[in-house]
Amino acid sequence: MPRFTKSCVLTWVAWLLSLPLAAQQLEIHFLNVGQGDAAIIQEGGHTAIIDAGPSGIGVFLTTFHIDTIDLVIASHPHADHIGGMPELLQSHVVRFYLDNGIPHTTAIYRRTLDAVRASGAQYLNATNRTITLGAAQLHVLAPPPNTTINNGSVGILIEYGQFRALFTGDSEQEELRYWLASGAVPHVNVLKVAHHGSPNGTSETWIATTKPQAAVISVGAGNSYGHPSPVVIAAWENAGARVYRTDSDGTVFVVANEDGSFVITTDRAESNGVVRFQPFEQDSAVSPAAPVEAESPACCRVCSAGKACGNSCIARDRQCHKPAGCACNAKP
Amino acid sequence: MKYAFYAVDRLEGTIAVLVSDSGATVQMPRVELPTGLREGAVLRVRFSAQNLPDWSSAVIDRQEEERRLREAKQMLDEMKRSDPGGDIKL
């Protein structure tokens, strides 16, 4: 019987912890918060949130059992993006908070600033920098100087191996041109359509450069602003993107692998309604949108240690309270 | 006479989205509000005997707008100075 010294065991544990987790995946939830934006990004036990919608984000955080948030990003200080911030900051541990640094005059903005200060979160400026979230990199795309609030939206390019997703808040033509000119915008797998699908948040050059396989529009049903524009939806679809919208699809759930493949399901999809996307050829002239293939049923994740519950895995001894989703139990 | 402030959160086409000091959002047609309205403007609005905002009484209060921006900028500048800079590993 071999004897293990304490230091030997500690070395072994440290080695185990250093091994990559084979089943690790990046998850992005585009939340159905009505007319506004909110998204949760999770990788390797780390959580980031981009925008908090007009209100009600707490329900989602409870559903996903999130109590500590590593990074909160406010793309810009309009109420449909930061309305839920005071509640979020008061009820959760937030380690870092990043915004576009443009002051605003509304009471919602002031409460958000007060809540950031009271939370003790470390403030981050929206400079061109990279924030590592587990195995994912969040590249901050700084907005142009001296501009409007929408055109001052913080851009976030997520890279997870070969997979890329792009968030640009409510950016309009000026900011899209600024980023295109900087050369910082690549071809991406998933794109959040800017400004809730308004015509001023999309351009031909923007579509041609980003060429996403899936375009997500975060929008409220029956809003007063005509969002999203049918012309914008058609433009993304004509470019080969599969368009999702939170008003009709509910929350949109993306699970990505480092090889660039990913699956998408939604709140209102059939229980087997998972769409699988294959990786596109990196930096290829071939359209990335073509390899979209619908497979059903498919699993967005396979639960081996725990059991399937909705779109995620939970411990075997816990009771599942979610409706059927895209997670599957591993075959014995 | 009772007054309240409403700040212009954003302009969406012909609609102005206002935020009251209680945090409630109100959508108003821009034509019913003072001309020259822009994002961040603060409106001073009189309340009627029925305790409802009388939008025809709305005037742009530049001093209040500047006061709010000044306070917010002070808070932001203080927080910005605490930024450790560079890339961040979470």
Tab-separated table of C-alpha atoms in Angstrom:
chain	number	residue	atom	x	y	z
A	1	MET	CA	0.000	0.000	0.000
A	2	PRO	CA	1.690	3.159	-1.106
A	3	ARG	CA	1.884	6.018	1.310
A	4	PHE	CA	0.993	9.477	0.083
A	5	THR	CA	2.518	12.436	1.765
A	6	LYS	CA	0.452	15.593	2.166
A	7	SER	CA	2.598	17.467	-0.396
A	8	CYS	CA	2.232	14.607	-2.883
A	9	VAL	CA	-1.570	14.723	-2.604
A	10	LEU	CA	-1.556	18.492	-2.968
A	11	THR	CA	0.611	18.217	-6.089
A	12	TRP	CA	-1.762	15.635	-7.548
A	13	VAL	CA	-4.804	17.809	-6.792
A	14	ALA	CA	-3.075	20.835	-8.327
A	15	TRP	CA	-2.284	18.787	-11.449
A	16	LEU	CA	-5.894	17.619	-11.688
A	17	LEU	CA	-7.160	21.160	-11.343
A	18	SER	CA	-4.812	22.306	-14.089
A	19	LEU	CA	-6.269	19.838	-16.606
A	20	PRO	CA	-8.722	21.295	-19.113
A	21	LEU	CA	-12.302	20.140	-18.608
A	22	ALA	CA	-13.280	18.273	-21.727
A	23	ALA	CA	-16.963	19.091	-21.377
A	24	GLN	CA	-16.420	22.817	-20.859
A	25	GLN	CA	-18.448	25.052	-23.152
A	26	LEU	CA	-19.274	28.722	-23.525
A	27	GLU	CA	-22.896	29.612	-22.867
A	28	ILE	CA	-24.618	32.799	-23.975
A	29	HIS	CA	-28.178	33.576	-22.939
A	30	PHE	CA	-29.888	36.440	-24.758
A	31	LEU	CA	-32.569	37.155	-22.175
A	32	ASN	CA	-36.155	37.956	-23.026
A	33	VAL	CA	-36.384	41.156	-20.968
A	34	GLY	CA	-38.920	42.945	-23.163
A	35	GLN	CA	-37.810	46.086	-25.005
A	36	GLY	CA	-34.156	46.225	-24.041
A	37	ASP	CA	-30.970	44.189	-23.921
A	38	ALA	CA	-29.558	41.751	-21.382
A	39	ALA	CA	-27.276	38.771	-21.882
A	40	ILE	CA	-25.521	36.315	-19.596
A	41	ILE	CA	-22.201	34.797	-20.653
A	42	GLN	CA	-20.797	31.827	-18.739
A	43	GLU	CA	-17.619	29.830	-19.125
A	44	GLY	CA	-15.730	27.616	-16.722
A	45	GLY	CA	-17.735	28.728	-13.706
A	46	HIS	CA	-17.269	32.424	-14.528
A	47	THR	CA	-20.133	34.779	-15.330
A	48	ALA	CA	-20.341	38.064	-17.227
A	49	ILE	CA	-23.433	40.107	-17.949
A	50	ILE	CA	-23.826	42.551	-20.798
A	51	ASP	CA	-26.631	45.008	-20.028
A	52	ALA	CA	-29.441	44.463	-17.553
A	53	GLY	CA	-32.570	45.263	-19.571
A	54	PRO	CA	-35.237	47.715	-18.381
A	55	SER	CA	-36.007	45.606	-15.273
A	56	GLY	CA	-36.598	42.062	-14.105
A	57	ILE	CA	-33.155	40.546	-14.654
A	58	GLY	CA	-33.221	39.184	-11.094
A	59	VAL	CA	-35.619	36.411	-12.096
A	60	PHE	CA	-33.137	35.137	-14.664
A	61	LEU	CA	-30.225	35.308	-12.244
A	62	THR	CA	-32.228	33.270	-9.751
A	63	THR	CA	-33.189	30.732	-12.417
A	64	PHE	CA	-29.551	30.273	-13.373
A	65	HIS	CA	-28.471	30.140	-9.697
A	66	ILE	CA	-26.092	33.068	-10.180
A	67	ASP	CA	-24.994	34.822	-7.006
A	68	THR	CA	-21.562	36.129	-7.971
A	69	ILE	CA	-20.974	37.977	-11.218
A	70	ASP	CA	-17.376	38.416	-12.310
A	71	LEU	CA	-18.053	41.203	-14.770
A	72	VAL	CA	-20.996	43.488	-15.500
A	73	ILE	CA	-20.908	45.590	-18.650
A	74	ALA	CA	-23.286	48.456	-19.347
A	75	SER	CA	-23.033	49.089	-23.088
A	76	HIS	CA	-24.483	52.592	-22.680
A	77	PRO	CA	-26.652	54.364	-20.100
A	78	HIS	CA	-30.112	54.211	-21.697
A	79	ALA	CA	-32.869	52.891	-19.435
A	80	ASP	CA	-33.641	49.869	-21.615
A	81	HIS	CA	-30.061	48.667	-21.004
A	82	ILE	CA	-29.377	49.735	-17.403
A	83	GLY	CA	-32.854	49.787	-15.810
A	84	GLY	CA	-32.087	46.482	-14.081
A	85	MET	CA	-28.583	47.503	-12.951
A	86	PRO	CA	-29.398	48.932	-9.500
A	87	GLU	CA	-31.289	45.744	-8.547
A	88	LEU	CA	-28.527	43.531	-9.930
A	89	LEU	CA	-25.745	45.430	-8.151
A	90	GLN	CA	-27.613	45.520	-4.850
A	91	SER	CA	-28.524	41.842	-4.803
A	92	HIS	CA	-25.385	40.181	-6.181
A	93	VAL	CA	-21.666	40.196	-5.643
A	94	VAL	CA	-20.160	41.994	-8.637
A	95	ARG	CA	-16.369	41.974	-9.030
A	96	PHE	CA	-15.878	44.307	-12.008
A	97	TYR	CA	-18.124	46.909	-13.637
A	98	LEU	CA	-17.406	48.435	-17.047
A	99	ASP	CA	-19.342	51.179	-18.817
A	100	ASN	CA	-18.784	53.687	-21.603
A	101	GLY	CA	-17.972	56.527	-19.216
A	102	ILE	CA	-20.559	58.866	-20.718
A	103	PRO	CA	-22.610	60.584	-17.985
A	104	HIS	CA	-26.386	60.852	-18.278
A	105	THR	CA	-29.058	62.855	-16.454
A	106	THR	CA	-31.723	60.265	-15.652
A	107	ALA	CA	-32.599	59.015	-12.179
A	108	ILE	CA	-32.008	55.437	-13.382
A	109	TYR	CA	-28.455	56.333	-14.382
A	110	ARG	CA	-27.767	58.049	-11.051
A	111	ARG	CA	-29.080	55.039	-9.111
A	112	THR	CA	-26.854	52.805	-11.185
A	113	LEU	CA	-23.777	54.909	-10.380
A	114	ASP	CA	-24.714	54.957	-6.679
A	115	ALA	CA	-25.158	51.170	-6.756
A	116	VAL	CA	-21.790	50.621	-8.483
A	117	ARG	CA	-20.073	52.696	-5.828
A	118	ALA	CA	-21.904	50.969	-2.962
A	119	SER	CA	-21.220	47.499	-4.399
A	120	GLY	CA	-17.453	47.860	-4.183
A	121	ALA	CA	-17.081	46.567	-7.748
A	122	GLN	CA	-13.844	47.546	-9.469
A	123	TYR	CA	-14.659	50.076	-12.192
A	124	LEU	CA	-13.151	49.519	-15.649
A	125	ASN	CA	-12.912	52.047	-18.458
A	126	ALA	CA	-14.053	51.024	-21.923
A	127	THR	CA	-10.601	51.103	-23.479
A	128	ASN	CA	-9.391	48.580	-26.048
A	129	ARG	CA	-8.458	45.822	-23.615
A	130	THR	CA	-9.001	42.106	-23.197
A	131	ILE	CA	-10.829	40.572	-20.266
A	132	THR	CA	-10.317	36.853	-19.775
A	133	LEU	CA	-13.389	35.002	-18.581
A	134	GLY	CA	-12.329	31.403	-17.972
A	135	ALA	CA	-11.159	30.163	-21.359
A	136	ALA	CA	-12.987	32.940	-23.226
A	137	GLN	CA	-11.584	36.331	-24.161
A	138	LEU	CA	-13.790	39.389	-24.119
A	139	HIS	CA	-12.204	42.056	-26.304
A	140	VAL	CA	-13.514	45.514	-25.495
A	141	LEU	CA	-14.122	47.649	-28.580
A	142	ALA	CA	-13.814	51.216	-27.363
A	143	PRO	CA	-16.369	53.642	-28.747
A	144	PRO	CA	-15.357	56.709	-30.752
A	145	PRO	CA	-14.668	59.841	-28.691
A	146	ASN	CA	-17.137	62.722	-28.321
A	147	THR	CA	-20.224	61.101	-29.717
A	148	THR	CA	-23.877	60.403	-28.914
A	149	ILE	CA	-24.927	57.906	-26.268
A	150	ASN	CA	-25.927	55.212	-28.792
A	151	ASN	CA	-22.768	55.719	-30.836
A	152	GLY	CA	-20.820	55.533	-27.603
A	153	SER	CA	-21.949	51.950	-26.942
A	154	VAL	CA	-19.254	49.599	-25.698
A	155	GLY	CA	-18.556	46.788	-28.164
A	156	ILE	CA	-17.640	43.318	-26.910
A	157	LEU	CA	-16.097	40.695	-29.161
A	158	ILE	CA	-16.107	37.287	-27.478
A	159	GLU	CA	-13.562	34.743	-28.627
A	160	TYR	CA	-13.690	31.173	-27.413
A	161	GLY	CA	-11.247	29.120	-29.423
A	162	GLN	CA	-12.517	29.416	-32.993
A	163	PHE	CA	-15.957	30.669	-31.897
A	164	ARG	CA	-16.754	34.397	-31.996
A	165	ALA	CA	-19.750	36.446	-30.890
A	166	LEU	CA	-20.190	40.200	-31.154
A	167	PHE	CA	-22.225	42.605	-29.009
A	168	THR	CA	-22.479	46.282	-29.976
A	169	GLY	CA	-25.262	47.729	-27.799
A	170	ASP	CA	-27.262	50.353	-29.673
A	171	SER	CA	-24.451	51.437	-31.974
A	172	GLU	CA	-25.514	53.340	-35.062
A	173	GLN	CA	-23.850	54.040	-38.409
A	174	GLU	CA	-21.141	56.355	-37.033
A	175	GLU	CA	-19.866	53.797	-34.548
A	176	LEU	CA	-20.172	50.873	-36.965
A	177	ARG	CA	-18.050	52.812	-39.489
A	178	TYR	CA	-15.531	53.674	-36.758
A	179	TRP	CA	-15.075	50.021	-35.808
A	180	LEU	CA	-14.957	48.863	-39.428
A	181	ALA	CA	-12.261	51.438	-40.177
A	182	SER	CA	-10.249	50.243	-37.179
A	183	GLY	CA	-10.119	46.719	-38.590
A	184	ALA	CA	-11.221	45.294	-35.224
A	185	VAL	CA	-14.351	43.608	-36.541
A	186	PRO	CA	-13.952	40.065	-37.846
A	187	HIS	CA	-16.294	37.589	-39.268
A	188	VAL	CA	-18.331	36.147	-36.330
A	189	ASN	CA	-20.518	33.147	-35.615
A	190	VAL	CA	-23.163	34.938	-33.552
A	191	LEU	CA	-24.038	38.616	-33.634
A	192	LYS	CA	-26.403	40.665	-31.514
A	193	VAL	CA	-28.047	42.979	-34.007
A	194	ALA	CA	-27.403	46.573	-32.943
A	195	HIS	CA	-30.155	48.864	-31.661
A	196	HIS	CA	-32.922	46.256	-31.498
A	197	GLY	CA	-33.013	45.836	-35.295
A	198	SER	CA	-33.430	49.522	-36.076
A	199	PRO	CA	-32.306	50.487	-39.611
A	200	ASN	CA	-29.642	52.784	-38.128
A	201	GLY	CA	-27.901	49.779	-36.492
A	202	THR	CA	-27.162	47.784	-39.652
A	203	SER	CA	-25.373	48.519	-42.913
A	204	GLU	CA	-24.366	46.513	-45.953
A	205	THR	CA	-20.704	46.784	-45.034
A	206	TRP	CA	-21.427	45.731	-41.469
A	207	ILE	CA	-23.282	42.646	-42.693
A	208	ALA	CA	-20.589	41.798	-45.236
A	209	THR	CA	-17.830	42.100	-42.621
A	210	THR	CA	-19.455	40.268	-39.718
A	211	LYS	CA	-21.202	37.575	-41.839
A	212	PRO	CA	-22.765	35.823	-38.824
A	213	GLN	CA	-24.390	32.419	-38.945
A	214	ALA	CA	-26.926	33.558	-36.349
A	215	ALA	CA	-28.168	37.108	-35.717
A	216	VAL	CA	-30.077	37.784	-32.499
A	217	ILE	CA	-32.435	40.726	-32.110
A	218	SER	CA	-33.265	41.660	-28.530
A	219	VAL	CA	-36.623	43.384	-28.707
A	220	GLY	CA	-39.964	43.725	-26.903
A	221	ALA	CA	-43.250	42.646	-28.461
A	222	GLY	CA	-45.468	45.495	-29.644
A	223	ASN	CA	-42.906	48.208	-28.914
A	224	SER	CA	-43.686	51.773	-29.985
A	225	TYR	CA	-40.531	52.283	-32.044
A	226	GLY	CA	-41.098	49.887	-34.932
A	227	HIS	CA	-38.243	47.628	-33.802
A	228	PRO	CA	-37.135	45.491	-35.484
A	229	SER	CA	-37.330	46.807	-39.021
A	230	PRO	CA	-38.525	44.192	-41.562
A	231	VAL	CA	-35.862	45.547	-43.922
A	232	VAL	CA	-33.146	44.793	-41.361
A	233	ILE	CA	-34.439	41.273	-40.741
A	234	ALA	CA	-34.515	40.624	-44.490
A	235	ALA	CA	-30.979	41.990	-44.909
A	236	TRP	CA	-29.543	39.585	-42.326
A	237	GLU	CA	-31.556	36.660	-43.670
A	238	ASN	CA	-30.493	37.430	-47.251
A	239	ALA	CA	-26.893	37.327	-46.055
A	240	GLY	CA	-27.515	33.776	-44.836
A	241	ALA	CA	-27.907	34.429	-41.121
A	242	ARG	CA	-30.561	32.622	-39.149
A	243	VAL	CA	-32.415	35.394	-37.304
A	244	TYR	CA	-33.644	34.970	-33.747
A	245	ARG	CA	-35.714	37.554	-31.887
A	246	THR	CA	-36.472	37.539	-28.191
A	247	ASP	CA	-40.035	38.840	-28.618
A	248	SER	CA	-41.112	35.808	-30.626
A	249	ASP	CA	-38.509	33.180	-29.638
A	250	GLY	CA	-38.164	34.104	-25.959
A	251	THR	CA	-34.729	33.767	-24.401
A	252	VAL	CA	-32.166	32.585	-26.962
A	253	PHE	CA	-29.647	30.090	-25.636
A	254	VAL	CA	-26.283	29.511	-27.365
A	255	VAL	CA	-23.830	26.779	-26.377
A	256	ALA	CA	-20.485	27.027	-28.170
A	257	ASN	CA	-17.480	24.771	-28.483
A	258	GLU	CA	-13.911	25.892	-28.975
A	259	ASP	CA	-13.817	24.396	-32.472
A	260	GLY	CA	-16.386	27.028	-33.537
A	261	SER	CA	-19.385	24.715	-33.622
A	262	PHE	CA	-22.400	25.755	-31.590
A	263	VAL	CA	-26.041	25.013	-30.997
A	264	ILE	CA	-28.952	27.356	-30.418
A	265	THR	CA	-32.268	26.712	-28.801
A	266	THR	CA	-34.906	29.067	-27.482
A	267	ASP	CA	-37.520	29.233	-24.751
A	268	ARG	CA	-40.310	28.709	-27.207
A	269	ALA	CA	-38.694	26.075	-29.385
A	270	GLU	CA	-40.108	22.579	-29.478
A	271	SER	CA	-38.410	20.330	-26.954
A	272	ASN	CA	-36.248	18.912	-29.743
A	273	GLY	CA	-35.841	22.264	-31.494
A	274	VAL	CA	-32.109	22.627	-31.330
A	275	VAL	CA	-30.268	24.021	-34.329
A	276	ARG	CA	-26.688	22.933	-34.762
A	277	PHE	CA	-24.189	25.179	-36.517
A	278	GLN	CA	-20.924	23.877	-37.901
A	279	PRO	CA	-17.680	25.844	-37.625
A	280	PHE	CA	-16.983	28.069	-40.580
A	281	GLU	CA	-13.703	28.123	-42.425
A	282	GLN	CA	-11.572	30.737	-40.702
A	283	ASP	CA	-10.786	33.756	-42.852
A	284	SER	CA	-12.220	32.037	-45.867
A	285	ALA	CA	-13.912	33.767	-48.758
A	286	VAL	CA	-16.619	31.110	-48.576
A	287	SER	CA	-19.796	32.313	-46.904
A	288	PRO	CA	-19.955	31.133	-43.307
A	289	ALA	CA	-23.695	31.105	-43.339
A	290	ALA	CA	-24.052	28.168	-45.670
A	291	PRO	CA	-23.189	25.386	-43.243
A	292	VAL	CA	-26.247	25.983	-41.110
A	293	GLU	CA	-27.888	22.693	-40.561
A	294	ALA	CA	-30.929	21.901	-38.490
A	295	GLU	CA	-30.661	18.681	-36.589
A	296	SER	CA	-33.299	17.503	-34.359
A	297	PRO	CA	-33.275	16.166	-31.863
A	298	ALA	CA	-29.803	17.272	-30.712
A	299	CYS	CA	-28.225	17.889	-27.369
A	300	CYS	CA	-26.852	21.258	-26.406
A	301	ARG	CA	-24.952	19.517	-23.620
A	302	VAL	CA	-24.483	15.965	-22.419
A	303	CYS	CA	-24.662	15.450	-18.657
A	304	SER	CA	-22.342	12.733	-17.433
A	305	ALA	CA	-21.634	13.654	-13.811
A	306	GLY	CA	-25.094	15.103	-13.143
A	307	LYS	CA	-28.447	14.851	-14.869
A	308	ALA	CA	-30.182	16.868	-17.570
A	309	CYS	CA	-32.503	19.663	-16.458
A	310	GLY	CA	-33.835	22.046	-19.107
A	311	ASN	CA	-30.859	23.362	-21.011
A	312	SER	CA	-28.269	22.546	-18.359
A	313	CYS	CA	-26.989	19.839	-16.040
A	314	ILE	CA	-27.686	19.631	-12.333
A	315	ALA	CA	-26.533	17.315	-9.557
A	316	ARG	CA	-28.287	13.953	-9.572
A	317	ASP	CA	-29.716	14.469	-6.106
A	318	ARG	CA	-31.361	17.787	-6.989
A	319	GLN	CA	-34.922	18.091	-8.213
A	320	CYS	CA	-35.389	19.603	-11.669
A	321	HIS	CA	-37.966	22.389	-11.885
A	322	LYS	CA	-37.341	23.409	-15.481
A	323	PRO	CA	-39.329	22.293	-18.519
A	324	ALA	CA	-37.750	19.887	-20.979
A	325	GLY	CA	-34.823	21.493	-22.750
A	326	CYS	CA	-31.903	20.588	-24.934
A	327	ALA	CA	-29.647	18.955	-22.316
A	328	CYS	CA	-29.390	15.144	-22.482
A	329	ASN	CA	-28.229	12.476	-20.078
A	330	ALA	CA	-25.080	10.633	-21.101
A	331	LYS	CA	-25.616	7.093	-22.280
A	332	PRO	CA	-24.504	4.580	-19.621
B	1	MET	CA	-47.893	74.395	-7.296
B	2	LYS	CA	-46.231	71.002	-7.612
B	3	TYR	CA	-43.461	70.400	-10.152
B	4	ALA	CA	-41.469	67.353	-11.125
B	5	PHE	CA	-38.424	66.684	-13.267
B	6	TYR	CA	-38.332	64.311	-16.218
B	7	ALA	CA	-35.014	63.612	-17.966
B	8	VAL	CA	-34.917	62.678	-21.640
B	9	ASP	CA	-33.453	59.186	-21.631
B	10	ARG	CA	-33.474	58.859	-25.423
B	11	LEU	CA	-35.198	59.904	-28.604
B	12	GLU	CA	-36.618	57.100	-30.733
B	13	GLY	CA	-37.885	58.645	-33.961
B	14	THR	CA	-40.941	60.731	-33.093
B	15	ILE	CA	-41.035	59.483	-29.510
B	16	ALA	CA	-39.183	60.842	-26.496
B	17	VAL	CA	-38.557	58.378	-23.678
B	18	LEU	CA	-38.532	60.251	-20.371
B	19	VAL	CA	-37.487	59.063	-16.921
B	20	SER	CA	-39.077	60.579	-13.825
B	21	ASP	CA	-37.128	61.008	-10.607
B	22	SER	CA	-38.944	57.952	-9.236
B	23	GLY	CA	-37.355	55.950	-12.062
B	24	ALA	CA	-40.574	55.460	-14.041
B	25	THR	CA	-40.309	55.698	-17.817
B	26	VAL	CA	-42.853	57.639	-19.864
B	27	GLN	CA	-43.142	57.771	-23.644
B	28	MET	CA	-44.270	61.054	-25.145
B	29	PRO	CA	-44.686	62.256	-28.726
B	30	ARG	CA	-41.897	64.769	-29.318
B	31	VAL	CA	-44.346	67.245	-30.844
B	32	GLU	CA	-46.017	67.610	-27.429
B	33	LEU	CA	-42.763	68.638	-25.769
B	34	PRO	CA	-40.665	71.790	-26.096
B	35	THR	CA	-38.749	72.231	-29.330
B	36	GLY	CA	-34.998	71.740	-29.270
B	37	LEU	CA	-35.320	68.662	-27.085
B	38	ARG	CA	-32.275	66.404	-27.025
B	39	GLU	CA	-31.025	63.422	-25.064
B	40	GLY	CA	-30.121	64.311	-21.519
B	41	ALA	CA	-32.325	67.424	-21.398
B	42	VAL	CA	-34.245	67.814	-18.146
B	43	LEU	CA	-37.873	68.947	-18.267
B	44	ARG	CA	-39.583	70.756	-15.419
B	45	VAL	CA	-43.250	69.819	-15.539
B	46	ARG	CA	-46.145	71.241	-13.529
B	47	PHE	CA	-48.689	68.863	-12.019
B	48	SER	CA	-52.421	69.457	-12.414
B	49	ALA	CA	-54.987	69.501	-9.609
B	50	GLN	CA	-55.586	65.825	-10.452
B	51	ASN	CA	-51.906	65.206	-9.727
B	52	LEU	CA	-51.075	64.450	-13.344
B	53	PRO	CA	-48.205	65.977	-15.321
B	54	ASP	CA	-49.353	68.881	-17.467
B	55	TRP	CA	-47.079	68.382	-20.467
B	56	SER	CA	-48.070	71.707	-21.995
B	57	SER	CA	-46.295	73.343	-19.056
B	58	ALA	CA	-42.997	71.486	-19.681
B	59	VAL	CA	-39.918	73.676	-19.952
B	60	ILE	CA	-36.283	72.677	-20.454
B	61	ASP	CA	-34.288	73.294	-17.270
B	62	ARG	CA	-30.670	73.683	-18.364
B	63	GLN	CA	-29.384	74.397	-14.867
B	64	GLU	CA	-30.795	71.123	-13.555
B	65	GLU	CA	-29.324	69.255	-16.530
B	66	GLU	CA	-25.900	70.770	-15.895
B	67	ARG	CA	-26.086	70.012	-12.170
B	68	ARG	CA	-26.881	66.352	-12.839
B	69	LEU	CA	-24.140	66.006	-15.433
B	70	ARG	CA	-21.613	67.686	-13.144
B	71	GLU	CA	-22.415	65.334	-10.250
B	72	ALA	CA	-22.365	62.250	-12.478
B	73	LYS	CA	-19.087	63.290	-14.053
B	74	GLN	CA	-17.493	63.780	-10.624
B	75	MET	CA	-18.550	60.285	-9.570
B	76	LEU	CA	-17.389	58.790	-12.862
B	77	ASP	CA	-14.028	60.552	-12.754
B	78	GLU	CA	-13.418	59.207	-9.264
B	79	MET	CA	-14.238	55.654	-10.361
B	80	LYS	CA	-12.196	55.968	-13.562
B	81	ARG	CA	-9.120	56.854	-11.525
B	82	SER	CA	-9.399	53.508	-9.688
B	83	ASP	CA	-9.109	51.495	-12.929
B	84	PRO	CA	-5.962	49.343	-12.660
B	85	GLY	CA	-5.571	49.570	-16.463
B	86	GLY	CA	-4.492	46.939	-18.948
B	87	ASP	CA	-5.981	43.531	-19.558
B	88	ILE	CA	-7.929	41.773	-16.820
B	89	LYS	CA	-8.069	38.097	-15.908
B	90	LEU	CA	-11.201	37.084	-14.036
